[in-house]
Amino acid sequence: MAAEATSWQKEQVSRAYVHALATQGGYTLCDWNVDKDGVDVTLRSRGLMVDIQLKCTQSPRTVRSGYSFDLDIETYDKLRDPERSAPGHLALLIVPPDIGRWVTHQSDSIVLACHGYWASLHGMGHAAGSSTTAIHLPEHQELTVKAMGTMFDAARRMTNSAGLGLN
């Protein structure tokens, strides 16, 4: 039977995954050491920012056409807040049940045996629950470099629409 990874191990492999993608995409990344605003990492690109809350699981809850993750209401409310200066996202990293399979060393590479999905929470409605709310992460929304580009497109739209009322 595989051992359950600790929360800090899940957090660190999530950060490594996002760091690798951000590096490949040419984005800079800020790791927040305090999760005060519901954000673990912020991506930057040419003045735009994207905030991401990272979650990791060894036993994902599958639903039709994707995954579901129960996010605490406090974090949900922070990420969906329309007053944010950067759109808030949830990223769910799925790792194998056996922590020994998370990283494979090969002669010319190191392979992370994990995959991630994302959901934009910016502007979402009030949660129905009182302690958690189920976030649907569609299987077509894999967390990739291309997905990060899509997140920045949303940040650009948000910034442009916010600036329309300025003089």
PDB file of C-alpha atoms in Angstrom:
ATOM      1  CA  MET A   1       0.000   0.000   0.000  1.00  0.00           C
ATOM      2  CA  ALA A   2       1.289   3.427  -0.967  1.00  0.00           C
ATOM      3  CA  ALA A   3       2.014   5.967   1.744  1.00  0.00           C
ATOM      4  CA  GLU A   4      -0.026   9.159   1.862  1.00  0.00           C
ATOM      5  CA  ALA A   5       2.185  12.135   1.140  1.00  0.00           C
ATOM      6  CA  THR A   6       2.210  14.987   3.617  1.00  0.00           C
ATOM      7  CA  SER A   7       0.615  18.300   2.715  1.00  0.00           C
ATOM      8  CA  TRP A   8       3.992  20.016   2.429  1.00  0.00           C
ATOM      9  CA  GLN A   9       5.166  17.373  -0.060  1.00  0.00           C
ATOM     10  CA  LYS A  10       2.053  17.934  -2.167  1.00  0.00           C
ATOM     11  CA  GLU A  11       2.542  21.693  -1.977  1.00  0.00           C
ATOM     12  CA  GLN A  12       6.167  21.472  -3.023  1.00  0.00           C
ATOM     13  CA  VAL A  13       5.549  19.189  -6.029  1.00  0.00           C
ATOM     14  CA  SER A  14       2.727  21.563  -7.095  1.00  0.00           C
ATOM     15  CA  ARG A  15       5.106  24.491  -6.937  1.00  0.00           C
ATOM     16  CA  ALA A  16       7.752  22.548  -8.898  1.00  0.00           C
ATOM     17  CA  TYR A  17       5.184  21.727 -11.596  1.00  0.00           C
ATOM     18  CA  VAL A  18       4.083  25.355 -11.950  1.00  0.00           C
ATOM     19  CA  HIS A  19       7.688  26.602 -11.831  1.00  0.00           C
ATOM     20  CA  ALA A  20       8.615  24.271 -14.702  1.00  0.00           C
ATOM     21  CA  LEU A  21       5.680  25.418 -16.838  1.00  0.00           C
ATOM     22  CA  ALA A  22       6.275  29.101 -16.065  1.00  0.00           C
ATOM     23  CA  THR A  23       9.931  28.741 -16.962  1.00  0.00           C
ATOM     24  CA  GLN A  24       9.087  27.064 -20.259  1.00  0.00           C
ATOM     25  CA  GLY A  25       6.538  29.775 -21.038  1.00  0.00           C
ATOM     26  CA  GLY A  26       8.908  32.621 -20.183  1.00  0.00           C
ATOM     27  CA  TYR A  27       6.803  33.841 -17.282  1.00  0.00           C
ATOM     28  CA  THR A  28       8.210  35.013 -13.988  1.00  0.00           C
ATOM     29  CA  LEU A  29       6.776  33.533 -10.847  1.00  0.00           C
ATOM     30  CA  CYS A  30       6.442  34.792  -7.296  1.00  0.00           C
ATOM     31  CA  ASP A  31       6.007  32.286  -4.479  1.00  0.00           C
ATOM     32  CA  TRP A  32       4.048  33.682  -1.572  1.00  0.00           C
ATOM     33  CA  ASN A  33       5.240  32.395   1.773  1.00  0.00           C
ATOM     34  CA  VAL A  34       1.981  33.431   3.442  1.00  0.00           C
ATOM     35  CA  ASP A  35      -1.341  32.385   1.925  1.00  0.00           C
ATOM     36  CA  LYS A  36      -3.173  35.489   3.167  1.00  0.00           C
ATOM     37  CA  ASP A  37      -5.003  36.272  -0.091  1.00  0.00           C
ATOM     38  CA  GLY A  38      -5.799  32.718  -1.181  1.00  0.00           C
ATOM     39  CA  VAL A  39      -2.831  32.786  -3.543  1.00  0.00           C
ATOM     40  CA  ASP A  40       0.172  30.460  -3.538  1.00  0.00           C
ATOM     41  CA  VAL A  41       1.896  31.763  -6.672  1.00  0.00           C
ATOM     42  CA  THR A  42       1.575  34.759  -8.966  1.00  0.00           C
ATOM     43  CA  LEU A  43       2.673  34.610 -12.587  1.00  0.00           C
ATOM     44  CA  ARG A  44       3.841  37.787 -14.315  1.00  0.00           C
ATOM     45  CA  SER A  45       4.235  38.657 -17.957  1.00  0.00           C
ATOM     46  CA  ARG A  46       4.858  42.150 -19.300  1.00  0.00           C
ATOM     47  CA  GLY A  47       3.063  43.825 -16.404  1.00  0.00           C
ATOM     48  CA  LEU A  48       0.128  41.440 -16.268  1.00  0.00           C
ATOM     49  CA  MET A  49      -0.418  39.155 -13.299  1.00  0.00           C
ATOM     50  CA  VAL A  50      -2.259  35.869 -12.744  1.00  0.00           C
ATOM     51  CA  ASP A  51      -2.917  34.530  -9.235  1.00  0.00           C
ATOM     52  CA  ILE A  52      -3.114  30.795  -8.610  1.00  0.00           C
ATOM     53  CA  GLN A  53      -4.130  28.766  -5.578  1.00  0.00           C
ATOM     54  CA  LEU A  54      -2.438  25.349  -5.757  1.00  0.00           C
ATOM     55  CA  LYS A  55      -4.009  22.140  -4.543  1.00  0.00           C
ATOM     56  CA  CYS A  56      -2.691  18.621  -4.906  1.00  0.00           C
ATOM     57  CA  THR A  57      -4.290  15.229  -4.449  1.00  0.00           C
ATOM     58  CA  GLN A  58      -3.322  11.583  -4.690  1.00  0.00           C
ATOM     59  CA  SER A  59      -6.966  10.538  -4.933  1.00  0.00           C
ATOM     60  CA  PRO A  60      -8.851  12.858  -7.276  1.00  0.00           C
ATOM     61  CA  ARG A  61     -12.609  12.898  -7.324  1.00  0.00           C
ATOM     62  CA  THR A  62     -13.605  12.301 -10.912  1.00  0.00           C
ATOM     63  CA  VAL A  63     -16.827  13.663 -12.267  1.00  0.00           C
ATOM     64  CA  ARG A  64     -18.287  13.656 -15.716  1.00  0.00           C
ATOM     65  CA  SER A  65     -15.795  15.341 -18.052  1.00  0.00           C
ATOM     66  CA  GLY A  66     -13.255  16.225 -15.389  1.00  0.00           C
ATOM     67  CA  TYR A  67     -12.517  16.507 -11.698  1.00  0.00           C
ATOM     68  CA  SER A  68     -14.095  18.103  -8.672  1.00  0.00           C
ATOM     69  CA  PHE A  69     -12.312  19.661  -5.719  1.00  0.00           C
ATOM     70  CA  ASP A  70     -13.890  20.975  -2.514  1.00  0.00           C
ATOM     71  CA  LEU A  71     -12.393  24.404  -1.901  1.00  0.00           C
ATOM     72  CA  ASP A  72     -12.926  26.212   1.385  1.00  0.00           C
ATOM     73  CA  ILE A  73     -15.321  29.146   1.111  1.00  0.00           C
ATOM     74  CA  GLU A  74     -12.836  31.709   2.437  1.00  0.00           C
ATOM     75  CA  THR A  75     -10.347  30.931  -0.339  1.00  0.00           C
ATOM     76  CA  TYR A  76     -13.125  30.683  -2.929  1.00  0.00           C
ATOM     77  CA  ASP A  77     -14.415  34.137  -1.981  1.00  0.00           C
ATOM     78  CA  LYS A  78     -10.937  35.637  -2.196  1.00  0.00           C
ATOM     79  CA  LEU A  79     -10.267  34.158  -5.637  1.00  0.00           C
ATOM     80  CA  ARG A  80     -13.658  35.075  -7.110  1.00  0.00           C
ATOM     81  CA  ASP A  81     -13.620  38.671  -5.806  1.00  0.00           C
ATOM     82  CA  PRO A  82     -14.190  41.040  -8.759  1.00  0.00           C
ATOM     83  CA  GLU A  83     -12.128  43.716  -6.968  1.00  0.00           C
ATOM     84  CA  ARG A  84      -8.906  41.736  -7.470  1.00  0.00           C
ATOM     85  CA  SER A  85      -6.142  43.283  -9.554  1.00  0.00           C
ATOM     86  CA  ALA A  86      -5.321  39.861 -11.038  1.00  0.00           C
ATOM     87  CA  PRO A  87      -7.737  37.066 -11.933  1.00  0.00           C
ATOM     88  CA  GLY A  88      -7.824  34.242  -9.393  1.00  0.00           C
ATOM     89  CA  HIS A  89      -7.485  30.617 -10.431  1.00  0.00           C
ATOM     90  CA  LEU A  90      -7.547  27.235  -8.789  1.00  0.00           C
ATOM     91  CA  ALA A  91      -5.036  24.665 -10.027  1.00  0.00           C
ATOM     92  CA  LEU A  92      -5.375  21.033  -9.018  1.00  0.00           C
ATOM     93  CA  LEU A  93      -2.354  18.805  -9.428  1.00  0.00           C
ATOM     94  CA  ILE A  94      -2.963  15.073  -9.485  1.00  0.00           C
ATOM     95  CA  VAL A  95      -0.087  12.851  -8.419  1.00  0.00           C
ATOM     96  CA  PRO A  96       0.204   9.047  -8.266  1.00  0.00           C
ATOM     97  CA  PRO A  97      -0.828   7.410  -4.987  1.00  0.00           C
ATOM     98  CA  ASP A  98       2.733   6.103  -4.551  1.00  0.00           C
ATOM     99  CA  ILE A  99       5.053   9.037  -3.793  1.00  0.00           C
ATOM    100  CA  GLY A 100       7.947   6.958  -5.115  1.00  0.00           C
ATOM    101  CA  ARG A 101       6.479   7.360  -8.598  1.00  0.00           C
ATOM    102  CA  TRP A 102       6.216  11.137  -8.512  1.00  0.00           C
ATOM    103  CA  VAL A 103       9.704  11.684  -9.932  1.00  0.00           C
ATOM    104  CA  THR A 104      11.464   9.350 -12.336  1.00  0.00           C
ATOM    105  CA  HIS A 105      15.141   9.792 -13.096  1.00  0.00           C
ATOM    106  CA  GLN A 106      16.225   8.902 -16.613  1.00  0.00           C
ATOM    107  CA  SER A 107      19.585   9.200 -18.298  1.00  0.00           C
ATOM    108  CA  ASP A 108      18.662  12.468 -20.001  1.00  0.00           C
ATOM    109  CA  SER A 109      15.766  13.805 -17.983  1.00  0.00           C
ATOM    110  CA  ILE A 110      13.728  13.919 -14.848  1.00  0.00           C
ATOM    111  CA  VAL A 111      10.039  13.175 -15.349  1.00  0.00           C
ATOM    112  CA  LEU A 112       7.313  14.469 -13.038  1.00  0.00           C
ATOM    113  CA  ALA A 113       4.528  11.882 -13.050  1.00  0.00           C
ATOM    114  CA  CYS A 114       1.702  14.297 -12.455  1.00  0.00           C
ATOM    115  CA  HIS A 115      -0.830  16.339 -14.325  1.00  0.00           C
ATOM    116  CA  GLY A 116      -2.771  19.434 -13.484  1.00  0.00           C
ATOM    117  CA  TYR A 117      -6.057  21.135 -14.279  1.00  0.00           C
ATOM    118  CA  TRP A 118      -7.275  24.652 -13.701  1.00  0.00           C
ATOM    119  CA  ALA A 119     -10.409  26.718 -13.275  1.00  0.00           C
ATOM    120  CA  SER A 120     -10.909  30.450 -13.293  1.00  0.00           C
ATOM    121  CA  LEU A 121     -12.812  31.623 -10.245  1.00  0.00           C
ATOM    122  CA  HIS A 122     -12.740  35.322 -11.026  1.00  0.00           C
ATOM    123  CA  GLY A 123     -16.249  36.753 -10.933  1.00  0.00           C
ATOM    124  CA  MET A 124     -17.964  33.497  -9.963  1.00  0.00           C
ATOM    125  CA  GLY A 125     -21.157  33.684  -7.907  1.00  0.00           C
ATOM    126  CA  HIS A 126     -21.688  33.061  -4.217  1.00  0.00           C
ATOM    127  CA  ALA A 127     -21.062  29.515  -3.036  1.00  0.00           C
ATOM    128  CA  ALA A 128     -24.021  27.371  -2.081  1.00  0.00           C
ATOM    129  CA  GLY A 129     -22.200  25.672   0.779  1.00  0.00           C
ATOM    130  CA  SER A 130     -21.153  27.162   4.093  1.00  0.00           C
ATOM    131  CA  SER A 131     -17.708  25.595   4.552  1.00  0.00           C
ATOM    132  CA  THR A 132     -16.632  24.329   1.116  1.00  0.00           C
ATOM    133  CA  THR A 133     -17.770  24.505  -2.462  1.00  0.00           C
ATOM    134  CA  ALA A 134     -17.117  22.001  -5.211  1.00  0.00           C
ATOM    135  CA  ILE A 135     -15.029  23.423  -8.030  1.00  0.00           C
ATOM    136  CA  HIS A 136     -15.294  21.676 -11.376  1.00  0.00           C
ATOM    137  CA  LEU A 137     -12.018  21.360 -13.239  1.00  0.00           C
ATOM    138  CA  PRO A 138     -12.799  20.237 -16.794  1.00  0.00           C
ATOM    139  CA  GLU A 139     -10.490  17.639 -18.256  1.00  0.00           C
ATOM    140  CA  HIS A 140      -9.952  19.853 -21.299  1.00  0.00           C
ATOM    141  CA  GLN A 141      -8.458  22.549 -19.048  1.00  0.00           C
ATOM    142  CA  GLU A 142      -5.103  20.936 -18.438  1.00  0.00           C
ATOM    143  CA  LEU A 143      -2.572  23.124 -16.690  1.00  0.00           C
ATOM    144  CA  THR A 144      -0.046  23.711 -19.464  1.00  0.00           C
ATOM    145  CA  VAL A 145       2.026  26.584 -20.813  1.00  0.00           C
ATOM    146  CA  LYS A 146      -0.764  27.238 -23.321  1.00  0.00           C
ATOM    147  CA  ALA A 147      -3.270  27.380 -20.438  1.00  0.00           C
ATOM    148  CA  MET A 148      -1.107  29.979 -18.729  1.00  0.00           C
ATOM    149  CA  GLY A 149      -1.365  32.044 -21.920  1.00  0.00           C
ATOM    150  CA  THR A 150      -5.145  31.764 -21.691  1.00  0.00           C
ATOM    151  CA  MET A 151      -4.985  32.969 -18.081  1.00  0.00           C
ATOM    152  CA  PHE A 152      -2.992  36.016 -19.220  1.00  0.00           C
ATOM    153  CA  ASP A 153      -5.568  36.692 -21.950  1.00  0.00           C
ATOM    154  CA  ALA A 154      -8.185  36.894 -19.180  1.00  0.00           C
ATOM    155  CA  ALA A 155      -5.917  39.199 -17.162  1.00  0.00           C
ATOM    156  CA  ARG A 156      -5.523  41.435 -20.220  1.00  0.00           C
ATOM    157  CA  ARG A 157      -9.299  41.598 -20.755  1.00  0.00           C
ATOM    158  CA  MET A 158      -9.830  42.339 -17.067  1.00  0.00           C
ATOM    159  CA  THR A 159      -7.253  45.129 -17.097  1.00  0.00           C
ATOM    160  CA  ASN A 160      -8.621  46.648 -20.307  1.00  0.00           C
ATOM    161  CA  SER A 161     -12.227  46.628 -19.079  1.00  0.00           C
ATOM    162  CA  ALA A 162     -11.225  48.131 -15.733  1.00  0.00           C
ATOM    163  CA  GLY A 163      -9.445  50.960 -17.483  1.00  0.00           C
ATOM    164  CA  LEU A 164     -12.459  52.031 -19.558  1.00  0.00           C
ATOM    165  CA  GLY A 165     -13.864  54.126 -16.743  1.00  0.00           C
ATOM    166  CA  LEU A 166     -10.647  56.049 -16.071  1.00  0.00           C
ATOM    167  CA  ASN A 167      -9.965  59.517 -17.412  1.00  0.00           C
TER     168      ASN A 167
END
